[in-house]
Amino acid sequence: MKRECDRRTFLRTAAAGAGLAAIGTTAHAGAAPASPISPAAPIETVRIGFVGIGKRGTSLIRTLLNLDGIEIRAVCDIKEDRVALAQQTIEQAGRPKPEGYSQGDTDFKRLCARDDLDVVMNAAPWDWHVPICVAAMEAGKHAATEVPAAVTVDGCWQLVETAEKTGLYCVMLENCCYFRNVLMVLNMVRQGLLGELLHCEAGYQHYRIANNVFDAEGNLLWCGEHEARRDGNLYPTHPVGPCGQWLNINRGDQFDYLVSMSGKSRGLNLYAAEHFGADHPLATRKYALGDINTTLIRTVNGCTITLYHDTQAPRPYDLIYRVQGTQGIYMDNMEKIYVEGRSQPHQWDPVADYVAEFDHPLWKALETKAIGHGHGGADFLTLYRLIKTLREGTLPDSDVYDAAAWSVISELSERSVADKSRPQDFPDFTRGGWKTMEPLGIVQA
Ligand SMILES: NC(=O)c1ccc[n+]([C@@H]2O[C@H](COP(=O)([O-])OP(=O)(O)OC[C@H]3O[C@@H](n4cnc5c(N)ncnc54)[C@H](O)[C@@H]3O)[C@@H](O)[C@H]2O)c1
């Protein structure tokens, strides 16, 4: 009841304060700290229901089939052919055929109601992540969701409250946290190589209009519908997840507030004109999303983060990943590092010189199994770690508070953009729990 009141207070304040900065933390100042999520009982064989079998879901299912201790018992998609393809893939891997669900938009509820599942994973479009995770947890299953976990402040609170109420995990499958370079930096940071952290910079900089925004026939896809009506950082978790783990967000520090600014929107109109003709409705309509969005975050402990969302202007893929502390700076996109007292003064070192010493133990142990899976093998590590924590009854590497804090940037940035970049306070989803939560350790395989 207390938590529901807190959320209502937050929402009321947010609604009343649209255009003002006074939302979030202040409204929760007097609330009791959230009880940290407790480790769940160990599960010998993790029984999975999978919802949303498009491009991403297909790839995740293939990776899951390479893990020990799992069974995929049920699969769901609104398209029957996607369900059939998943069933075929699973059978071809020598596993029993899972039950299929394809009777419409909310058929995932029937899947969630089964009594033989431990976790429901989803790679559905963004608007479905919260309803699927909530249905899973309400039905007594852990939830694992693709990114972002939610696209609204309210959706983030729904996930937090349902996880707290049910005591189940709600994990966002943020695979960038398992990139080899990202985990190496975590190892460097934990060993104090860069000193006390001051600043991170990262971006989702991925020109991805074809097959994500428009299909080849000139239709707007679900992601395009978001870009047509929303302006802000719509896809923040790939860049911010790693920064959040390096900076101990929710585990000793907390996002405090952000400001966000978008420039003009040109890329979608230009792309549509070139591919579908200058008079095509997709070429002549308006799109809300600015081609380049820049968001600045300040943490309670005084660290800063610059985030970019840049998906509509032609460019090579680059997530940046700059991490700077009192003793040095790591620049992923330059593949350079400078460490005071170790590097020559004012001279960059190649990152390669540090790999032998700082490569993460997970990568050292799992490299041969991981390589060949999506995102340079990071998808394998993402699912491996989730399944391992479920099988061992330990806490996952990121929890519902991380999913909420990283995802809520979407709506907060939209609010800031819509209000001349005025600051937006982050809700404290942990209600003070961040002050006592232990930082992530360096786990072994
Ligand atoms: N972590 C990563 O690196 C990564 C990469 C790509 C996509 N993603 C995420 O994965 C998700 C899916 O992206 P995608 O590119 O595969 O999209 P997609 O459109 O290819 O696939 C989505 C699938 O969900 C199905 N679907 C839609 N509504 C549904 C419902 N109500 N119930 C069941 N199924 C439903 C669709 O029929 C489709 O098969 C998104 O959240 C996206 O952000 C993550």
XYZ file of C-alpha atoms and ligand atoms in Angstrom:
489
model
C 0.000 0.000 0.000
C 2.809 2.337 0.947
C 4.508 1.703 -2.376
C 1.287 2.267 -4.329
C 0.875 5.583 -2.517
C 4.446 6.493 -3.386
C 3.833 5.775 -7.038
C 0.572 7.682 -7.073
C 2.285 10.627 -5.390
C 4.997 10.472 -7.989
C 2.571 10.327 -10.897
C 0.414 13.118 -9.484
C 3.451 15.304 -8.991
C 4.725 14.444 -12.440
C 1.409 15.305 -14.066
C 1.049 18.536 -12.139
C 4.635 19.431 -12.829
C 4.700 18.768 -16.570
C 7.132 21.380 -17.751
C 8.653 21.791 -14.275
C 11.609 19.975 -12.833
C 10.018 19.077 -9.501
C 9.260 15.423 -10.134
C 10.614 12.195 -8.826
C 13.125 12.197 -6.026
C 11.545 14.967 -3.993
C 8.159 13.264 -4.016
C 9.772 10.139 -2.563
C 11.962 11.798 -0.001
C 10.018 10.492 2.983
C 9.270 7.027 1.626
C 10.679 3.872 3.179
C 13.630 2.324 1.320
C 12.704 -0.529 -0.996
C 13.602 -3.970 0.252
C 16.355 -5.268 -2.013
C 15.338 -8.183 -4.241
C 16.341 -11.427 -2.478
C 18.021 -14.377 -4.179
C 15.428 -16.843 -5.527
C 15.483 -20.568 -4.804
C 17.850 -22.461 -7.133
C 16.275 -24.111 -10.207
C 18.015 -27.196 -11.579
C 16.610 -26.974 -15.103
C 15.294 -23.559 -16.085
C 12.017 -23.922 -17.999
C 11.500 -21.019 -20.389
C 8.506 -19.522 -22.168
C 9.546 -17.187 -25.009
C 7.396 -14.346 -26.393
C 8.143 -12.354 -29.566
C 10.057 -14.323 -32.172
C 11.126 -11.739 -34.716
C 14.691 -10.858 -35.662
C 15.921 -10.634 -32.070
C 13.844 -13.439 -30.603
C 15.067 -15.895 -33.236
C 18.680 -15.068 -32.443
C 18.166 -15.341 -28.666
C 16.442 -18.727 -29.000
C 19.385 -20.033 -31.055
C 21.773 -18.900 -28.328
C 19.636 -20.349 -25.527
C 19.779 -23.730 -27.266
C 23.548 -23.744 -26.656
C 23.220 -23.438 -22.883
C 23.124 -26.270 -20.361
C 20.236 -26.610 -17.935
C 17.433 -25.047 -19.965
C 14.235 -26.219 -21.638
C 12.106 -24.022 -23.902
C 8.622 -25.266 -23.093
C 6.436 -22.665 -24.849
C 6.767 -20.039 -27.590
C 4.425 -17.183 -28.503
C 4.129 -14.666 -31.329
C 1.133 -12.986 -32.921
C 2.297 -14.503 -36.225
C 1.741 -18.252 -36.567
C 4.661 -18.666 -38.952
C 7.051 -17.209 -36.352
C 5.800 -19.714 -33.773
C 6.195 -22.557 -36.285
C 9.740 -21.432 -37.112
C 10.703 -21.350 -33.432
C 9.213 -24.797 -32.865
C 11.133 -26.136 -35.843
C 14.414 -24.537 -34.687
C 14.026 -26.030 -31.221
C 13.151 -29.487 -32.547
C 16.066 -29.403 -34.981
C 18.341 -28.820 -31.988
C 17.177 -32.197 -30.669
C 14.848 -30.752 -28.034
C 11.135 -31.464 -27.487
C 8.711 -29.321 -29.519
C 7.456 -26.428 -27.379
C 3.765 -25.571 -27.182
C 2.829 -22.696 -29.498
C 0.692 -19.633 -28.729
C -0.463 -17.322 -31.516
C -4.038 -16.342 -30.755
C -3.595 -12.584 -30.811
C -1.925 -9.723 -28.979
C -2.490 -10.982 -25.438
C -2.084 -14.712 -25.935
C 1.154 -14.407 -23.918
C -1.129 -14.424 -20.865
C -2.064 -18.048 -21.568
C 1.619 -18.874 -21.879
C 2.353 -17.123 -18.578
C -0.435 -19.080 -16.874
C 1.219 -22.463 -17.568
C 2.390 -24.255 -14.457
C 5.609 -25.627 -15.964
C 7.615 -22.429 -16.556
C 10.237 -20.692 -14.413
C 10.954 -17.651 -16.560
C 9.197 -15.799 -19.373
C 11.573 -14.044 -21.771
C 10.407 -11.572 -24.342
C 11.790 -9.920 -27.457
C 8.516 -8.255 -28.426
C 8.117 -4.617 -29.565
C 8.754 -2.003 -26.839
C 5.123 -1.320 -25.875
C 4.634 -4.979 -24.974
C 7.591 -5.362 -22.599
C 5.776 -4.150 -19.480
C 2.505 -6.061 -20.052
C 4.429 -9.291 -20.726
C 6.786 -8.914 -17.725
C 3.932 -8.002 -15.398
C 1.820 -10.946 -16.616
C 4.792 -13.268 -16.098
C 5.528 -12.110 -12.554
C 1.855 -12.028 -11.591
C 1.700 -15.660 -12.732
C 4.703 -16.556 -10.540
C 7.457 -16.557 -13.190
C 10.659 -14.560 -13.370
C 10.694 -12.067 -16.231
C 13.506 -11.314 -18.671
C 12.948 -8.626 -21.243
C 14.604 -7.121 -24.235
C 15.608 -3.472 -24.127
C 14.360 -0.959 -23.115
C 12.348 -2.601 -20.334
C 9.760 0.206 -20.491
C 9.224 3.404 -22.467
C 7.383 5.404 -19.792
C 7.949 6.429 -16.181
C 4.751 4.652 -15.226
C 5.862 1.470 -16.988
C 9.126 1.502 -15.006
C 7.201 1.798 -11.737
C 4.913 -1.068 -12.753
C 7.924 -3.331 -13.208
C 9.495 -2.295 -9.891
C 6.292 -2.679 -7.928
C 5.400 -6.035 -9.455
C 8.909 -7.407 -8.810
C 8.785 -6.187 -5.202
C 5.280 -7.535 -4.652
C 6.010 -10.963 -6.118
C 9.666 -11.268 -5.046
C 10.548 -12.395 -8.581
C 13.376 -11.213 -10.820
C 12.731 -8.786 -13.633
C 15.941 -8.658 -15.632
C 16.603 -6.563 -18.696
C 18.757 -8.453 -21.214
C 21.212 -5.574 -21.662
C 23.803 -7.396 -23.697
C 26.126 -4.382 -24.031
C 27.026 -4.888 -20.358
C 28.664 -8.159 -21.480
C 30.748 -6.776 -24.351
C 34.341 -7.835 -23.835
C 35.622 -4.243 -23.764
C 32.846 -3.186 -21.360
C 33.592 -6.001 -18.906
C 37.319 -5.288 -19.174
C 36.639 -1.677 -18.189
C 34.529 -2.884 -15.244
C 37.533 -4.926 -14.159
C 39.839 -1.894 -14.567
C 37.457 0.322 -12.626
C 37.081 -2.187 -9.797
C 40.881 -2.401 -9.537
C 41.098 1.401 -9.332
C 43.124 1.809 -12.535
C 41.316 5.003 -13.554
C 41.009 6.389 -10.005
C 37.698 7.796 -8.825
C 35.303 8.000 -11.778
C 34.216 11.440 -12.969
C 32.595 11.143 -16.385
C 31.324 8.680 -18.993
C 30.257 9.265 -22.567
C 28.387 6.751 -24.703
C 25.908 6.687 -27.536
C 23.550 4.512 -29.470
C 24.966 5.622 -32.803
C 23.600 3.135 -35.290
C 22.161 4.080 -38.673
C 19.345 1.570 -38.807
C 16.419 2.794 -40.868
C 16.177 -0.206 -43.232
C 14.084 -3.047 -41.712
C 13.695 -1.230 -38.390
C 11.893 1.990 -39.246
C 10.619 1.198 -42.760
C 10.249 -2.139 -44.495
C 11.354 -2.593 -48.100
C 7.779 -2.077 -49.387
C 7.506 1.398 -47.844
C 5.587 0.703 -44.614
C 6.275 2.217 -41.218
C 7.296 -0.533 -38.760
C 6.600 -0.460 -34.994
C 9.935 1.191 -34.233
C 9.177 3.803 -36.901
C 5.871 4.555 -35.208
C 7.798 5.496 -32.060
C 10.172 7.681 -34.064
C 7.265 9.384 -35.815
C 5.633 10.542 -32.559
C 8.397 10.733 -29.914
C 11.460 12.981 -29.599
C 14.216 12.197 -27.091
C 16.639 9.368 -26.385
C 14.398 6.453 -27.373
C 17.026 3.723 -26.949
C 19.184 4.647 -23.953
C 20.061 1.337 -22.328
C 22.861 0.122 -24.656
C 24.975 3.180 -23.872
C 23.882 3.809 -20.296
C 23.844 0.210 -18.981
C 27.637 -0.172 -18.990
C 28.077 3.361 -17.575
C 25.570 2.507 -14.841
C 27.568 -0.556 -13.837
C 30.942 1.238 -13.950
C 29.536 4.096 -11.837
C 27.718 1.835 -9.318
C 24.329 3.335 -10.128
C 21.771 1.885 -7.655
C 24.705 0.486 -5.664
C 26.243 3.523 -3.979
C 25.306 6.231 -6.470
C 22.101 7.248 -8.201
C 21.059 9.175 -11.291
C 19.963 12.591 -10.034
C 18.706 14.598 -13.041
C 19.091 14.954 -16.785
C 18.807 17.591 -19.469
C 18.203 16.656 -23.093
C 18.230 18.401 -26.473
C 17.316 17.202 -29.970
C 18.162 18.816 -33.266
C 16.111 18.745 -36.453
C 14.647 15.650 -38.058
C 15.876 15.094 -41.631
C 17.080 11.508 -42.051
C 13.757 9.663 -42.269
C 12.309 12.016 -44.906
C 15.501 11.878 -46.958
C 15.691 8.086 -46.755
C 12.017 7.663 -47.695
C 12.329 10.076 -50.633
C 15.361 8.218 -51.943
C 13.892 4.727 -51.546
C 10.133 5.181 -52.084
C 9.918 8.420 -54.127
C 9.674 12.106 -53.217
C 5.843 12.044 -53.170
C 5.525 8.907 -51.034
C 3.576 9.571 -47.797
C 6.608 8.419 -45.764
C 8.733 11.033 -47.548
C 6.309 13.925 -47.077
C 5.049 13.306 -43.519
C 6.533 14.801 -40.352
C 8.641 12.781 -37.885
C 9.078 13.877 -34.289
C 12.472 12.325 -33.563
C 15.425 14.654 -34.093
C 18.288 13.002 -35.937
C 20.733 13.624 -33.083
C 19.635 13.703 -29.454
C 22.125 14.613 -26.725
C 21.320 13.935 -23.072
C 23.403 14.906 -20.040
C 22.966 13.114 -16.721
C 24.340 14.128 -13.313
C 24.563 11.604 -10.505
C 24.020 12.277 -6.806
C 27.758 11.714 -6.178
C 28.699 14.287 -8.815
C 29.570 12.146 -11.847
C 28.360 13.154 -15.304
C 27.338 11.129 -18.364
C 26.829 12.303 -21.940
C 24.533 10.095 -24.022
C 23.781 10.302 -27.736
C 20.905 8.809 -29.691
C 21.851 8.937 -33.362
C 20.086 6.461 -35.677
C 18.818 8.455 -38.668
C 21.897 9.990 -40.293
C 24.234 7.789 -42.376
C 27.255 6.785 -40.273
C 29.205 3.720 -39.111
C 28.150 2.021 -35.857
C 29.876 3.335 -32.715
C 28.911 3.272 -29.035
C 31.832 5.559 -27.960
C 32.348 4.321 -24.361
C 34.617 6.979 -22.848
C 35.298 6.539 -19.126
C 37.278 9.134 -17.233
C 38.522 9.195 -13.654
C 40.950 11.063 -11.443
C 43.820 8.819 -12.639
C 43.127 8.228 -16.308
C 40.833 7.905 -19.272
C 39.680 4.999 -21.469
C 38.467 5.785 -25.012
C 36.903 2.747 -26.615
C 36.305 4.238 -30.047
C 39.959 5.319 -30.262
C 41.108 2.010 -28.700
C 43.336 4.131 -26.450
C 43.884 4.521 -22.752
C 45.888 6.904 -20.597
C 46.800 6.035 -16.997
C 48.633 8.641 -14.899
C 51.984 7.306 -13.688
C 51.827 4.335 -16.052
C 51.483 5.921 -19.499
C 54.067 8.386 -20.789
C 52.899 11.920 -19.876
C 50.311 13.193 -22.381
C 50.636 10.013 -24.484
C 47.922 7.485 -25.236
C 48.622 3.748 -24.835
C 46.930 1.193 -27.099
C 44.153 -0.596 -25.184
C 45.643 -3.850 -26.488
C 48.558 -3.356 -24.048
C 46.148 -3.773 -21.107
C 44.116 -6.756 -22.266
C 46.296 -9.498 -20.787
C 46.080 -7.872 -17.351
C 42.442 -6.734 -17.324
C 40.450 -9.067 -19.621
C 37.416 -10.119 -17.574
C 37.493 -13.665 -16.106
C 34.128 -14.457 -17.742
C 35.552 -13.760 -21.159
C 38.769 -15.648 -20.481
C 36.757 -18.717 -19.490
C 33.948 -18.574 -22.058
C 35.526 -17.098 -25.167
C 35.369 -20.254 -27.266
C 31.730 -20.923 -26.383
C 30.660 -17.298 -26.816
C 32.276 -16.389 -30.121
C 29.877 -16.943 -33.006
C 26.854 -15.789 -31.008
C 25.332 -12.336 -31.455
C 27.143 -9.071 -30.717
C 30.601 -10.587 -30.713
C 29.545 -13.259 -28.226
C 28.026 -10.859 -25.676
C 24.562 -12.369 -26.234
C 25.885 -15.741 -25.086
C 27.316 -14.245 -21.885
C 24.090 -12.327 -21.211
C 21.975 -15.484 -21.294
C 24.650 -17.668 -19.694
C 24.802 -15.376 -16.651
C 21.027 -15.141 -16.291
C 20.577 -18.909 -16.482
C 23.516 -19.498 -14.134
C 22.131 -17.157 -11.471
C 18.719 -18.848 -11.746
C 20.279 -22.295 -11.470
C 22.479 -21.327 -8.513
C 19.906 -19.222 -6.687
C 22.054 -16.068 -6.709
C 21.127 -12.510 -7.605
C 21.244 -11.553 -11.288
C 23.931 -9.106 -12.487
C 21.299 -6.435 -13.057
C 17.889 -6.189 -11.454
C 14.553 -4.442 -11.823
C 15.960 -1.204 -10.355
C 18.637 -1.145 -13.065
C 16.049 -1.923 -15.741
C 13.936 1.008 -14.489
C 16.764 3.525 -13.987
C 18.301 2.848 -17.407
C 14.983 2.718 -19.289
C 13.331 5.751 -17.693
C 15.751 7.999 -19.597
C 13.394 7.566 -22.578
C 10.481 9.487 -21.117
C 12.579 11.875 -19.025
C 14.546 12.920 -22.115
C 11.311 13.407 -24.062
C 10.005 15.678 -21.311
C 13.211 17.703 -21.278
C 13.304 18.035 -25.070
C 9.676 19.166 -25.076
C 10.451 21.818 -22.464
C 13.519 23.598 -23.835
C 15.925 21.140 -22.223
C 14.851 21.908 -18.662
C 16.155 19.463 -16.010
C 14.118 16.378 -15.177
C 14.699 14.603 -11.859
C 15.055 10.826 -11.886
C 12.609 8.908 -9.711
C 14.462 6.963 -7.033
C 13.052 3.544 -7.840
C 15.031 2.074 -4.933
C 13.566 4.607 -2.469
C 16.940 5.068 -0.819
C 17.982 1.422 -1.143
C 20.827 2.504 -3.480
C 22.750 3.873 -0.496
C 23.318 0.422 0.976
C 23.289 -1.899 -2.057
C 26.678 -3.533 -2.678
C 28.479 -2.724 -5.973
C 28.677 -5.512 -8.563
C 31.663 -7.761 -8.090
C 33.873 -9.382 -10.718
C 32.237 -12.761 -11.245
C 33.921 -15.951 -12.447
C 32.446 -18.340 -15.002
N 19.708 -6.286 -27.238
C 19.907 -6.124 -28.542
O 21.035 -6.081 -29.017
C 18.708 -6.013 -29.420
C 18.857 -6.092 -30.814
C 17.715 -5.994 -31.605
C 16.476 -5.823 -31.017
N 16.379 -5.727 -29.671
C 15.071 -5.573 -29.014
O 14.327 -6.758 -29.257
C 12.949 -6.434 -29.373
C 12.387 -6.982 -30.691
O 13.070 -6.381 -31.762
P 13.086 -7.067 -33.212
O 14.052 -6.282 -34.008
O 13.248 -8.531 -33.078
O 11.602 -6.740 -33.714
P 10.749 -7.628 -34.712
O 9.650 -6.757 -35.187
O 11.626 -8.291 -35.717
O 10.164 -8.787 -33.783
C 9.119 -8.576 -32.862
C 8.265 -9.839 -32.857
O 7.294 -9.681 -31.824
C 6.034 -10.155 -32.347
N 4.964 -9.522 -31.583
C 4.443 -8.278 -31.700
N 3.477 -8.086 -30.770
C 3.400 -9.225 -30.052
C 2.578 -9.646 -28.967
N 1.661 -8.843 -28.437
N 2.741 -10.904 -28.489
C 3.666 -11.736 -29.030
N 4.464 -11.387 -30.056
C 4.335 -10.146 -30.553
C 6.076 -9.774 -33.814
O 5.168 -10.521 -34.592
C 7.528 -10.057 -34.170
O 7.698 -11.400 -34.609
C 12.850 -4.929 -29.218
O 12.585 -4.621 -27.891
C 14.239 -4.450 -29.563
O 14.568 -3.217 -28.958
C 17.472 -5.827 -28.868
